[in-house]
Coordinates of C-alpha atoms in Angstrom, one line a residue:
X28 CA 138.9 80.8 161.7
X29 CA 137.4 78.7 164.6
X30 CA 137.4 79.6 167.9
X31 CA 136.7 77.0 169.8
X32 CA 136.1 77.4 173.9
X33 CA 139.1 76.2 176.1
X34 CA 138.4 73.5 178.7
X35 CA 138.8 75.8 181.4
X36 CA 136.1 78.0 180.0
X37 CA 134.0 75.3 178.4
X38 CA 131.4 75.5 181.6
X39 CA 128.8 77.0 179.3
X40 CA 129.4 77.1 175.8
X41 CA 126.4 78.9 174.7
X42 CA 126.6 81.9 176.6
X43 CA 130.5 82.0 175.9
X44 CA 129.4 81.2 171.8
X45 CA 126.9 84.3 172.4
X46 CA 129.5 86.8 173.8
X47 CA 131.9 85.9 170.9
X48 CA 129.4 85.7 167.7
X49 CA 126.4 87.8 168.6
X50 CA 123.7 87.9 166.1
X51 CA 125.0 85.8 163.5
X52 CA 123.2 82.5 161.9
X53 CA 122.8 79.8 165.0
X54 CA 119.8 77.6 164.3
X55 CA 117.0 76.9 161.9
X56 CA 113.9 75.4 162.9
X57 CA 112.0 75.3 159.2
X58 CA 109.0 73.2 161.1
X59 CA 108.7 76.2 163.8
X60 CA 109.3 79.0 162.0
X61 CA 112.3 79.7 163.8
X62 CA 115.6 81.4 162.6
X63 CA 117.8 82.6 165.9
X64 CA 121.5 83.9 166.0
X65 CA 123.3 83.0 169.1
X66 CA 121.7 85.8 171.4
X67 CA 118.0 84.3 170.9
X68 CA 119.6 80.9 171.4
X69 CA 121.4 82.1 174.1
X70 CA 118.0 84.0 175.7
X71 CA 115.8 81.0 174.9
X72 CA 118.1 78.8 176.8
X73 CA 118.2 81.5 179.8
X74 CA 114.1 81.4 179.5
X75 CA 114.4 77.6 180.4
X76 CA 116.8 77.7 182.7
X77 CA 113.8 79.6 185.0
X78 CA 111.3 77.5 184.4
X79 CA 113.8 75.0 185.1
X80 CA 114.9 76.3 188.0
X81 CA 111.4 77.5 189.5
X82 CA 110.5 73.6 189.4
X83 CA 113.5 72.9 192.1
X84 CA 116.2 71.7 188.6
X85 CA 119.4 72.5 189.8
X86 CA 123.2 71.3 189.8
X87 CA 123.8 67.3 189.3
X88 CA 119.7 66.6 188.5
X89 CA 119.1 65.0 185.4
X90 CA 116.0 66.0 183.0
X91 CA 114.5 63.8 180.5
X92 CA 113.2 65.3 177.0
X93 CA 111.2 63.8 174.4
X94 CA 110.9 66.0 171.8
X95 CA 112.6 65.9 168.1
X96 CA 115.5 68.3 167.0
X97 CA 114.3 72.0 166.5
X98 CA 114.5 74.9 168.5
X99 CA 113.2 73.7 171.9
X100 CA 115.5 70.5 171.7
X101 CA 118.1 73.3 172.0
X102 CA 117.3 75.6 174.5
X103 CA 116.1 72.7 176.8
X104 CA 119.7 71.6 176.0
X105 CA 121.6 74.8 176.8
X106 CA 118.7 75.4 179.6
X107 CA 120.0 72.2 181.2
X108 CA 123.6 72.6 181.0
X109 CA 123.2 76.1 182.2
X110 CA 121.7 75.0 185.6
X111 CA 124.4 72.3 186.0
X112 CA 122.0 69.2 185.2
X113 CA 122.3 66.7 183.0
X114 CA 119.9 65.8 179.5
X115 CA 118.6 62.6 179.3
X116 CA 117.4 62.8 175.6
X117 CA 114.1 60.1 174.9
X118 CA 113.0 58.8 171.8
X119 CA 109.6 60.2 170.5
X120 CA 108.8 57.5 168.5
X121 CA 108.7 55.3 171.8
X122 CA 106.9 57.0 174.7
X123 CA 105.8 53.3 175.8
X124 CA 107.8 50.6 177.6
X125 CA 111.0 52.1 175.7
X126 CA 110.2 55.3 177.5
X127 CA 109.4 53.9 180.5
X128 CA 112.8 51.7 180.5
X129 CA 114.9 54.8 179.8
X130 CA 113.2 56.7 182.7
X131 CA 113.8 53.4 185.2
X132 CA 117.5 53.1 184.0
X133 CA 118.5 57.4 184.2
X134 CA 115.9 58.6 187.3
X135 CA 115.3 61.7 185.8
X136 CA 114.2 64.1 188.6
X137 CA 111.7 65.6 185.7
X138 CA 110.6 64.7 182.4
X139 CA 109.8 67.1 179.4
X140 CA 107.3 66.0 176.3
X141 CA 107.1 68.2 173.2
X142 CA 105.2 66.3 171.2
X143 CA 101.1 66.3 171.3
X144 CA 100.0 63.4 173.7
X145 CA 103.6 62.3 174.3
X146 CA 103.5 63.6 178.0
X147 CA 100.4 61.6 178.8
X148 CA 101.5 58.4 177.0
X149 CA 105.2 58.8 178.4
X150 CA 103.3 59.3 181.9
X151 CA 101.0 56.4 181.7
X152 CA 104.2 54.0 180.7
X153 CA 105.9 55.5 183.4
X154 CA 103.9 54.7 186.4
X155 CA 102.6 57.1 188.7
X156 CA 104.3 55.4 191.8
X157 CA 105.6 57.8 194.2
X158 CA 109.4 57.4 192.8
X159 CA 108.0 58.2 189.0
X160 CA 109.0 61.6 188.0
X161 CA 106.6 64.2 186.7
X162 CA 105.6 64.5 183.1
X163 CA 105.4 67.9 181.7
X164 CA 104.3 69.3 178.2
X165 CA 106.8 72.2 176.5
X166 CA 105.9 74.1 174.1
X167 CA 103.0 75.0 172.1
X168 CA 101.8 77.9 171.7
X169 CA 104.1 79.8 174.0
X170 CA 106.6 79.4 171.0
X171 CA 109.7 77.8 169.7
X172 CA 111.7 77.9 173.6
X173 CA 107.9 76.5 175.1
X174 CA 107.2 76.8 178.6
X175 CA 106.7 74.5 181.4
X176 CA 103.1 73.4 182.3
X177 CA 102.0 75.2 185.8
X178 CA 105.5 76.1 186.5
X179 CA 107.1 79.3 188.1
X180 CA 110.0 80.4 187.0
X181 CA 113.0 81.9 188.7
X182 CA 116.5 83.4 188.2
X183 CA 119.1 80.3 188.4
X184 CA 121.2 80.7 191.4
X185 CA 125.0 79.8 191.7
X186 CA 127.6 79.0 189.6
X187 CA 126.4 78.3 185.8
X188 CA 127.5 75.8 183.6
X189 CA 129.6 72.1 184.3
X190 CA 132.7 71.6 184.6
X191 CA 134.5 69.9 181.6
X192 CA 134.2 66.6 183.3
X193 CA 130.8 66.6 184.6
X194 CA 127.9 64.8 182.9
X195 CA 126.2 66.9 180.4
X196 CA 123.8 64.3 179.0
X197 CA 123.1 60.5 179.1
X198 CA 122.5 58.4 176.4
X199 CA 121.0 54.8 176.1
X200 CA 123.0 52.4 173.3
X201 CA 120.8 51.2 170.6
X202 CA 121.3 47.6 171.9
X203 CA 121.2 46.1 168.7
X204 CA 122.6 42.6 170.1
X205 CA 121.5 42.7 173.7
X206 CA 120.4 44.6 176.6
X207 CA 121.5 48.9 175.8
X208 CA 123.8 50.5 178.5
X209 CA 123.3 54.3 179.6
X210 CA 126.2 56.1 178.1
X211 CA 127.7 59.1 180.7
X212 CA 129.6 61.8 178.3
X213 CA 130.8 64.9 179.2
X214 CA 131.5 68.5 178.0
X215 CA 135.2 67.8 177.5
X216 CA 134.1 64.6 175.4
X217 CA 132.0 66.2 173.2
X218 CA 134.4 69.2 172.9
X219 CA 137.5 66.7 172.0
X220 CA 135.0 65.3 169.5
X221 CA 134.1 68.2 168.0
X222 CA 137.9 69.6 167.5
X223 CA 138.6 66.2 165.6
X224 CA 135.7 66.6 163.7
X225 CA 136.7 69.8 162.5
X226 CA 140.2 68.7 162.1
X227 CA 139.3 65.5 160.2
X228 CA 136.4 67.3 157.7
X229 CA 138.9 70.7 157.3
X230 CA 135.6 72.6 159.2
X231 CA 135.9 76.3 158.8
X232 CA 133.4 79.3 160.1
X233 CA 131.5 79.5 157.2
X234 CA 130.6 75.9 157.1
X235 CA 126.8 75.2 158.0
X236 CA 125.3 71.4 159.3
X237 CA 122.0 70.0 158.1
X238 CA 120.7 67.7 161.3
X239 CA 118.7 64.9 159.8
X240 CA 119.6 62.4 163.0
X241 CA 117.7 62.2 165.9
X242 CA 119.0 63.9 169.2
X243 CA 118.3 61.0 171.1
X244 CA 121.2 59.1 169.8
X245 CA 124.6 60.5 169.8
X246 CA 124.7 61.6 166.2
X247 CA 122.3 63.6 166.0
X248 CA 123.4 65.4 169.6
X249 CA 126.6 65.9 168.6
X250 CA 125.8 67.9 165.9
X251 CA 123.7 70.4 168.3
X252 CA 127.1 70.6 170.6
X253 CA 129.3 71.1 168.2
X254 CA 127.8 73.6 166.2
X255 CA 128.3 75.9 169.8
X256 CA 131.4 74.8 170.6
X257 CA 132.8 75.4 166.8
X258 CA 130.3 78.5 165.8
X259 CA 128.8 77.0 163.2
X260 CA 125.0 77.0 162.3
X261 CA 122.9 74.2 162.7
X262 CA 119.5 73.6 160.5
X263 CA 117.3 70.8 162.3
X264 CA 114.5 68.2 160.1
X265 CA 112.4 67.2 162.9
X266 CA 112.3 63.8 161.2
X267 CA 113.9 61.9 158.3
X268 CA 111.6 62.7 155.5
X269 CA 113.7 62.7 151.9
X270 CA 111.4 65.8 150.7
X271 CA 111.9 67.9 154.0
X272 CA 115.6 66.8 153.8
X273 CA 116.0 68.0 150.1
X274 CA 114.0 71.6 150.7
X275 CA 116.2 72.7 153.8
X276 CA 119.2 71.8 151.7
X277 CA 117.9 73.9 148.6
X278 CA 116.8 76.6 151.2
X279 CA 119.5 76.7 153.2
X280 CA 122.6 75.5 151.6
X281 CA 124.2 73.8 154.2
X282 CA 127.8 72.4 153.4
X283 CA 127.9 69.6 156.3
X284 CA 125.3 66.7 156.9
X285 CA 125.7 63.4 158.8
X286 CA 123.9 60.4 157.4
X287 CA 123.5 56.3 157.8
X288 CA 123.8 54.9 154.7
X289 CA 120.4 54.0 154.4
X290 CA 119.5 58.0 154.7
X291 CA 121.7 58.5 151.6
X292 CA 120.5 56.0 149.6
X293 CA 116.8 57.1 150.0
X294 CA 117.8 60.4 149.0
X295 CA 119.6 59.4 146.0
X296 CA 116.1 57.5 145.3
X297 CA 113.9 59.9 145.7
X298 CA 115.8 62.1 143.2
X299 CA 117.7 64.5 145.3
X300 CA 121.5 63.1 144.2
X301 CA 122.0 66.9 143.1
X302 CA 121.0 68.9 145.9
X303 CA 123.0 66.1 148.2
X304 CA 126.0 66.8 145.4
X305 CA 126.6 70.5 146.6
X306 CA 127.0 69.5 149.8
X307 CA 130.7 69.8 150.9
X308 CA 131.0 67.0 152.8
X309 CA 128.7 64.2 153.5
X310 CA 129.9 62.3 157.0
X311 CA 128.5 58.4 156.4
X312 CA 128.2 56.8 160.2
X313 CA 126.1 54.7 162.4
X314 CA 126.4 51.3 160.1
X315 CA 129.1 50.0 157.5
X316 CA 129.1 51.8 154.4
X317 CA 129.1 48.7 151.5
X318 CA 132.2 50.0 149.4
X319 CA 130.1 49.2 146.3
X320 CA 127.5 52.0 147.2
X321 CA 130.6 54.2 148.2
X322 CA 132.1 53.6 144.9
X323 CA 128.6 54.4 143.2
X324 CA 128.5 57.9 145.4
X325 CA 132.2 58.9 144.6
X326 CA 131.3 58.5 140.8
X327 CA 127.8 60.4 140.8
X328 CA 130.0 63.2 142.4
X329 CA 128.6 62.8 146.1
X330 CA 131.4 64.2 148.6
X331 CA 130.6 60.9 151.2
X332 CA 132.9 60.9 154.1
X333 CA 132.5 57.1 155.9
X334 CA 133.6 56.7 160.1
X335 CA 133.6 55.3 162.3
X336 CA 132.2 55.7 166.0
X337 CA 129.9 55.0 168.9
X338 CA 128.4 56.4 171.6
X339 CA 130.8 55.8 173.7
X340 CA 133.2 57.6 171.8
X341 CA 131.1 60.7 171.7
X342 CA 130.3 59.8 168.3
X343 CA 132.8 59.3 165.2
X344 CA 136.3 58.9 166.0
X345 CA 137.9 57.8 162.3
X346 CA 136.8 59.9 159.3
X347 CA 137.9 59.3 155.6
X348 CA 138.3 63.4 154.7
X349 CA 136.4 64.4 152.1
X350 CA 137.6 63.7 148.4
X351 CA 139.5 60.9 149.0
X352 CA 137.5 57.7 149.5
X353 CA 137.9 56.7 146.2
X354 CA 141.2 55.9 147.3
X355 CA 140.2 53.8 150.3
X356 CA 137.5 52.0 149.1
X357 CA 135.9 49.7 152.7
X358 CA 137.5 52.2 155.2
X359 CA 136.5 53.7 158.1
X360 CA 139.4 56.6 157.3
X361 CA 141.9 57.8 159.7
X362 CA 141.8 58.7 163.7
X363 CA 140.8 61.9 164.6
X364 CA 143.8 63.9 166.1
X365 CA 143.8 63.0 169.7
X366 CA 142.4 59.8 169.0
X367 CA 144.7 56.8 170.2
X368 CA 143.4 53.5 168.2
X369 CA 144.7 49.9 168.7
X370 CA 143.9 46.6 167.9
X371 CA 144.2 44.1 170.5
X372 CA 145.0 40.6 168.3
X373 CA 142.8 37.7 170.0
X374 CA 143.7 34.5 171.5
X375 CA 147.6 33.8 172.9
X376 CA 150.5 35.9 172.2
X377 CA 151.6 39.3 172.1
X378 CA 148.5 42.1 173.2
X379 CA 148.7 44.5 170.3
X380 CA 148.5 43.4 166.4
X381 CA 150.2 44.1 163.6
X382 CA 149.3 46.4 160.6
X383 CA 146.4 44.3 158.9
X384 CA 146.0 41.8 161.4
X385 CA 142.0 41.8 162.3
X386 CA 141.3 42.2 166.1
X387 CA 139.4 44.1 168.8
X388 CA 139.1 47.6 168.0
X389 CA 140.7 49.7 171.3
X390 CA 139.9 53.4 171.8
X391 CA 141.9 56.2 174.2
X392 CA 142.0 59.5 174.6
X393 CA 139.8 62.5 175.6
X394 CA 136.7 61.6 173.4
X395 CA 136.0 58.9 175.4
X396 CA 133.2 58.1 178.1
X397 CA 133.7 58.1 182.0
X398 CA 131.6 55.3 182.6
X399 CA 127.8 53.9 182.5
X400 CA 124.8 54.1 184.9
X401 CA 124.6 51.1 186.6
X402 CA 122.5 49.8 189.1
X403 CA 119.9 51.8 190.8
X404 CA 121.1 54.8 188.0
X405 CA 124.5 55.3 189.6
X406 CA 127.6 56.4 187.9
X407 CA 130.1 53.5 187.6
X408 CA 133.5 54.7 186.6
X409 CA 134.8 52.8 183.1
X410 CA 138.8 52.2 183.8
X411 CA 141.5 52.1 181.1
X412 CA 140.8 52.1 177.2
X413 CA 137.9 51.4 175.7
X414 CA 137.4 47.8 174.0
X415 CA 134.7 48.4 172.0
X416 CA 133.8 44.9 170.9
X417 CA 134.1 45.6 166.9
X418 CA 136.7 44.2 165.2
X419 CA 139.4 45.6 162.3
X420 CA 141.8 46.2 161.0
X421 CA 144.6 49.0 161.0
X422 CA 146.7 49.1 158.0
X423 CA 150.5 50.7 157.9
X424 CA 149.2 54.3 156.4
X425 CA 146.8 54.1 159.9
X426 CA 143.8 53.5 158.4
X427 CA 140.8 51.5 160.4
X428 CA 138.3 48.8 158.3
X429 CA 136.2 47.8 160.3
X430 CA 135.1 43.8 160.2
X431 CA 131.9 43.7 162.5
X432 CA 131.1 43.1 166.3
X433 CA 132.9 39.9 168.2
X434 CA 130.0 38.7 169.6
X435 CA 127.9 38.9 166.1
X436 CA 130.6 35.8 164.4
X437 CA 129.4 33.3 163.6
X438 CA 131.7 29.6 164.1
X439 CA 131.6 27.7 160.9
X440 CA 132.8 24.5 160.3
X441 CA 135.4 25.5 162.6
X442 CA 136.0 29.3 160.6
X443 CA 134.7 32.2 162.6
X444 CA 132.9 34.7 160.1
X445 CA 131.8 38.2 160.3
X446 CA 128.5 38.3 159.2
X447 CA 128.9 42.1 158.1
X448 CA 131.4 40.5 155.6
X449 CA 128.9 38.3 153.7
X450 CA 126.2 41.2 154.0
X451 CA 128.1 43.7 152.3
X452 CA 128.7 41.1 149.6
X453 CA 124.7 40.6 149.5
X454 CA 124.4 44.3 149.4
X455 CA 126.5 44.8 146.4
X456 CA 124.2 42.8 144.2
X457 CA 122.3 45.2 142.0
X458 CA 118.6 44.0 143.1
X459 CA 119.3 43.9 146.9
X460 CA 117.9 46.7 149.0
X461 CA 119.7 44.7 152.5
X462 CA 120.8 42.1 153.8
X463 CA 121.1 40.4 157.0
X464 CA 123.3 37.2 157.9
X465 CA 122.1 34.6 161.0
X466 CA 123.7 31.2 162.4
X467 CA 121.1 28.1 162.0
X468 CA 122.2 25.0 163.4
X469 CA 123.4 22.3 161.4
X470 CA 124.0 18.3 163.0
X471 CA 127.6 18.4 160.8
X472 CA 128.4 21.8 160.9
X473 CA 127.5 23.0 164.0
X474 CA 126.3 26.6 162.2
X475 CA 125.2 27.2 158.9
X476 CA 124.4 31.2 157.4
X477 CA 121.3 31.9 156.9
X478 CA 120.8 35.3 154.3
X479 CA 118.0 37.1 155.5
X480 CA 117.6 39.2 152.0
X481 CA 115.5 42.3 150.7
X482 CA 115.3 41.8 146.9
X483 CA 111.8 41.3 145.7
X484 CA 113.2 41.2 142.0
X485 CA 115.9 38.1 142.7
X486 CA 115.8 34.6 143.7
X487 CA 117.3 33.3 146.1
X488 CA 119.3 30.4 143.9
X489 CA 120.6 33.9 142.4
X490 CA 121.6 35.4 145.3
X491 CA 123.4 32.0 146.7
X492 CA 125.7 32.0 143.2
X493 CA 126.3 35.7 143.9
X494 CA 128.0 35.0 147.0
X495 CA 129.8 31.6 145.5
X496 CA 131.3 33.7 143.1
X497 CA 132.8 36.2 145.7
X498 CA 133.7 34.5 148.7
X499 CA 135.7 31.4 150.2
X500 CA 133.3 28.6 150.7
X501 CA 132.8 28.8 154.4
X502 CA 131.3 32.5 153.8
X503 CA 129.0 31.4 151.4
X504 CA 125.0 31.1 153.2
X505 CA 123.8 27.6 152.8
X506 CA 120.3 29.3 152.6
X507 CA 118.9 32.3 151.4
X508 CA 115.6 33.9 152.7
X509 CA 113.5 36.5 151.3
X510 CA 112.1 39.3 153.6
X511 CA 109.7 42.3 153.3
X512 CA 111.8 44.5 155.8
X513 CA 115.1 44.4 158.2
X514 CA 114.3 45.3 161.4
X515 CA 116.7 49.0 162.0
X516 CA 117.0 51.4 164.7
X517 CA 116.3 55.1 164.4
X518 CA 120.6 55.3 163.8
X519 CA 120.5 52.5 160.7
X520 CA 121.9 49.7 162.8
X521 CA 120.5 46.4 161.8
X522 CA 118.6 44.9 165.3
X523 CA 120.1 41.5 165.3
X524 CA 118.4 40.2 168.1
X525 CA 114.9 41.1 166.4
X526 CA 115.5 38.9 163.3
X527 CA 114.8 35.9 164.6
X528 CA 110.8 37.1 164.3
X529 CA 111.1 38.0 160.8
X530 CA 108.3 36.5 158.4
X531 CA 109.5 35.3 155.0
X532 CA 108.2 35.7 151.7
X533 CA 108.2 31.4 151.1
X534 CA 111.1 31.6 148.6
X535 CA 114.3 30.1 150.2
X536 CA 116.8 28.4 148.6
X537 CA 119.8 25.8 149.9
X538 CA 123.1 25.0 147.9

């Protein structure tokens, strides 16, 4: 049975976690050598919190951290929350003008860099202006927790932990069709989130997560809170790597991992279908799952569980539970409890739509962000429900497809199409590895699709029948273009505003 911490007493989860479940399984770090039950989470955090501290962290400061998840992702984490301060979590495969906008939009008052040269690089993006923050390096040789470069530390003073409404970390959006907004979520978010989670997957005590996902986005963090809040272990990958993902599961038999689509189909690749198989439950997010592939996993016996969520949302908010999406092939499943979904119809007429009328998807309820950072890094207070700008459809059981984003359609020959639509489509053809759709202009049509298409065994004459055979004729790309490579984010999503740069291969074709 799951005890999860009350809002009341959710101020620090990981001491509370540590004075409930002791010395049983918390975290495994195979990279660091590093296999802690809550009290050595709960003393490595502690050990942060000084060094924190000693550098003048305390309540309502935010610290940045670049560093992959592991063991001193975590206790920074905990360390943070601990002293009433906020993580800002930084990507480690952009220390450069990425870094340096993250730092600009959050003003940490400190910034932490695990990785070797990462503080230096981070610092040189930064600026050394007198508002830049100071870099420091963690860990090293002082061991899994690290320590602070030249620091002293110090007992924190005062209250510990954040209230349930406070800001525990801040997260940038992946931007994937224009400029990415810093995300404010809170304790209670992620606590909401993780009780629906556990609801929607049936979680238990003895259930165990494998973190693939980077902590950076909300996915991948998530998973470190919720694994606290519900007392279950967490075993960390640094990085996405099919054979380090296949050994921790044969090592460790977790029965919980979180994927993007693109993970799982690597893994299937690179011949680890059967150690992905004993997994319990497989939770498919950050990008559509094509139903084809989800068809393909339900019959090699793969236990795939697609959502849908964002980061505003404190990750997924609609989960198809496990063993039954062979039953709902192209959903995003059903709301987690607590989780108040709407579709607000477009155009004239009445606000809300009717069972499997497509419109904005709507989101209330206690998952749900405060606000952004907005000018000048200052909390601005988001009002009402969130419109998320995707669009779907809920049908009369409560189910949620999703269609695509708003501002991706594309106007047609006066039809608006979803480009996700015609991608899946592309994606379903045997030879395709992905697919991307674009508007070109046309004199007659005002917009034409354009298929931006991995398939180096297919034409694109092929590829253009495909689609003619599948879908109404305004849905159909007038070209098709070959490419080496989509451009993706860490998360999966395809970077829309980046494929206008892509080089093609010189085979295109035009119906």
């Amino acid at each position: 049975m799951i005890v999860a911490p009350s809002p009341a007493t959710l101020r620090d989860p990981l001491a509370s976690r540590a004075r409930r479940s002791g010395g049983r399984l918390a975290l495994v770090d195979p990279a660091a050598g590093v296999r802690w039950g809550w009290r050595d989470l709960d003393a490595a955090a502690e050990a942060v919190a000084g060094q924190l501290a000693g550098r003048g962290v305390g309540r309502g400061d935010r610290v940045a951290l670049l560093e992959p998840a592991g063991a001193t992702f975590a206790a920074v984490l905990h360390g943070c929350l601990r002293l009433g301060a906020a993580l800002v979590p930084l990507s480690p495969r952009s220390p450069g003008p990425d870094g340096a906008a993250a730092l600009a939009a959050t003003a940490p008052c400190l910034v932490l860099a695990g990785p070797a040269g990462m503080a230096a690089a981070l610092a040189a993006a930064g600026g050394r202006g007198p508002a830049a923050p100071p870099v420091l390096g963690i860990g090293g040789a002082e061991g899994p927790a690290g320590r602070l470069e030249d620091g002293p530390s110090r007992p924190p003073q005062g209250p510990r932990g954040l209230p349930a409404g406070a800001d525990c970390c801040l997260l940038r959006t992946s931007g994937t069709s224009g400029t990415p907004k810093v995300v404010r979520l809170t304790l209670g978010n992620h606590r909401a989130s993780a009780l629906g989670c556990q609801q929607s997957l049936g979680l238990t005590g003895a259930d165990h997560w494998l973190l693939t996902l980077a902590p950076h986005h909300v996915g991948g963090l998530a998973i470190l809170l919720r694994s606290v809040i519900l007392g279950q272990p967490v075993t960390t990958v640094p990085g996405f790597e099919e054979g380090a993902v296949v050994d921790a599961l044969r090592a460790e038999r977790p029965t919980v991992v979180s994927l993007v689509p693109t993970m799982l189909h690597r893994l299937v690749d690179a011949g680890g279908a059967a150690a992905v198989a004993a997994l319990r439950a497989i939770l498919l997010g950050g990008a559509p799952a094509p139903p084809a592939a989800v068809a393909r996993w339900v019959a090699a016996g793969l236990p795939v569980c697609p959502s849908y969520g964002l980061t505003e949302s404190c990750s997924q908010v609609t989960v198809v539970p496990p063993g039954r999406a062979a039953e709902c092939p192209g959903s995003a499943g059903w709301p987690h409890g607590g989780v108040r979904l709407a579709i607000r119809r477009d155009g004239a007429g009445p606000t809300w739509a009717d069972p499997g009328e497509v419109g904005q998807i709507v989101i209330a309820g206690p998952v749900v962000s405060p606000g952004y950072l907005g000018g000048r890094a200052r909390p601005v207070r988001r009002r009402g429900p969130l419109v998320t700008g995707d669009r779907g459809r809920l049908l009369a059981d409560g189910r949620l497809e999703v269609v695509g984003r708003a501002d991706d359609a594309l106007l047609t020959g006066g039809e608006l199409v979803q480009p996700d639509e015609v991608e899946m489509v592309l994606r379903a053809h045997p030879a395709v590895a992905d697919a991307a759709v674009v508007g070109e202009a046309d004199p007659l049509w005002g917009t034409t699709l354009l298929g931006l298409v991995v398939a180096p065994t297919a034409t694109p004459e092929e590829l253009v029948a495909w689609c003619r055979a599948r879908l109404p004729s305004a849905k159909v790309p007038r070209r098709v273009r070959l490419v080496g490579a989509l451009p993706r984010s860490e998360g999966g999503k395809l970077l829309r505003r980046a494929l206008a740069a892509l080089p093609d291969s010189g085979r295109l074709s035009s119906r």
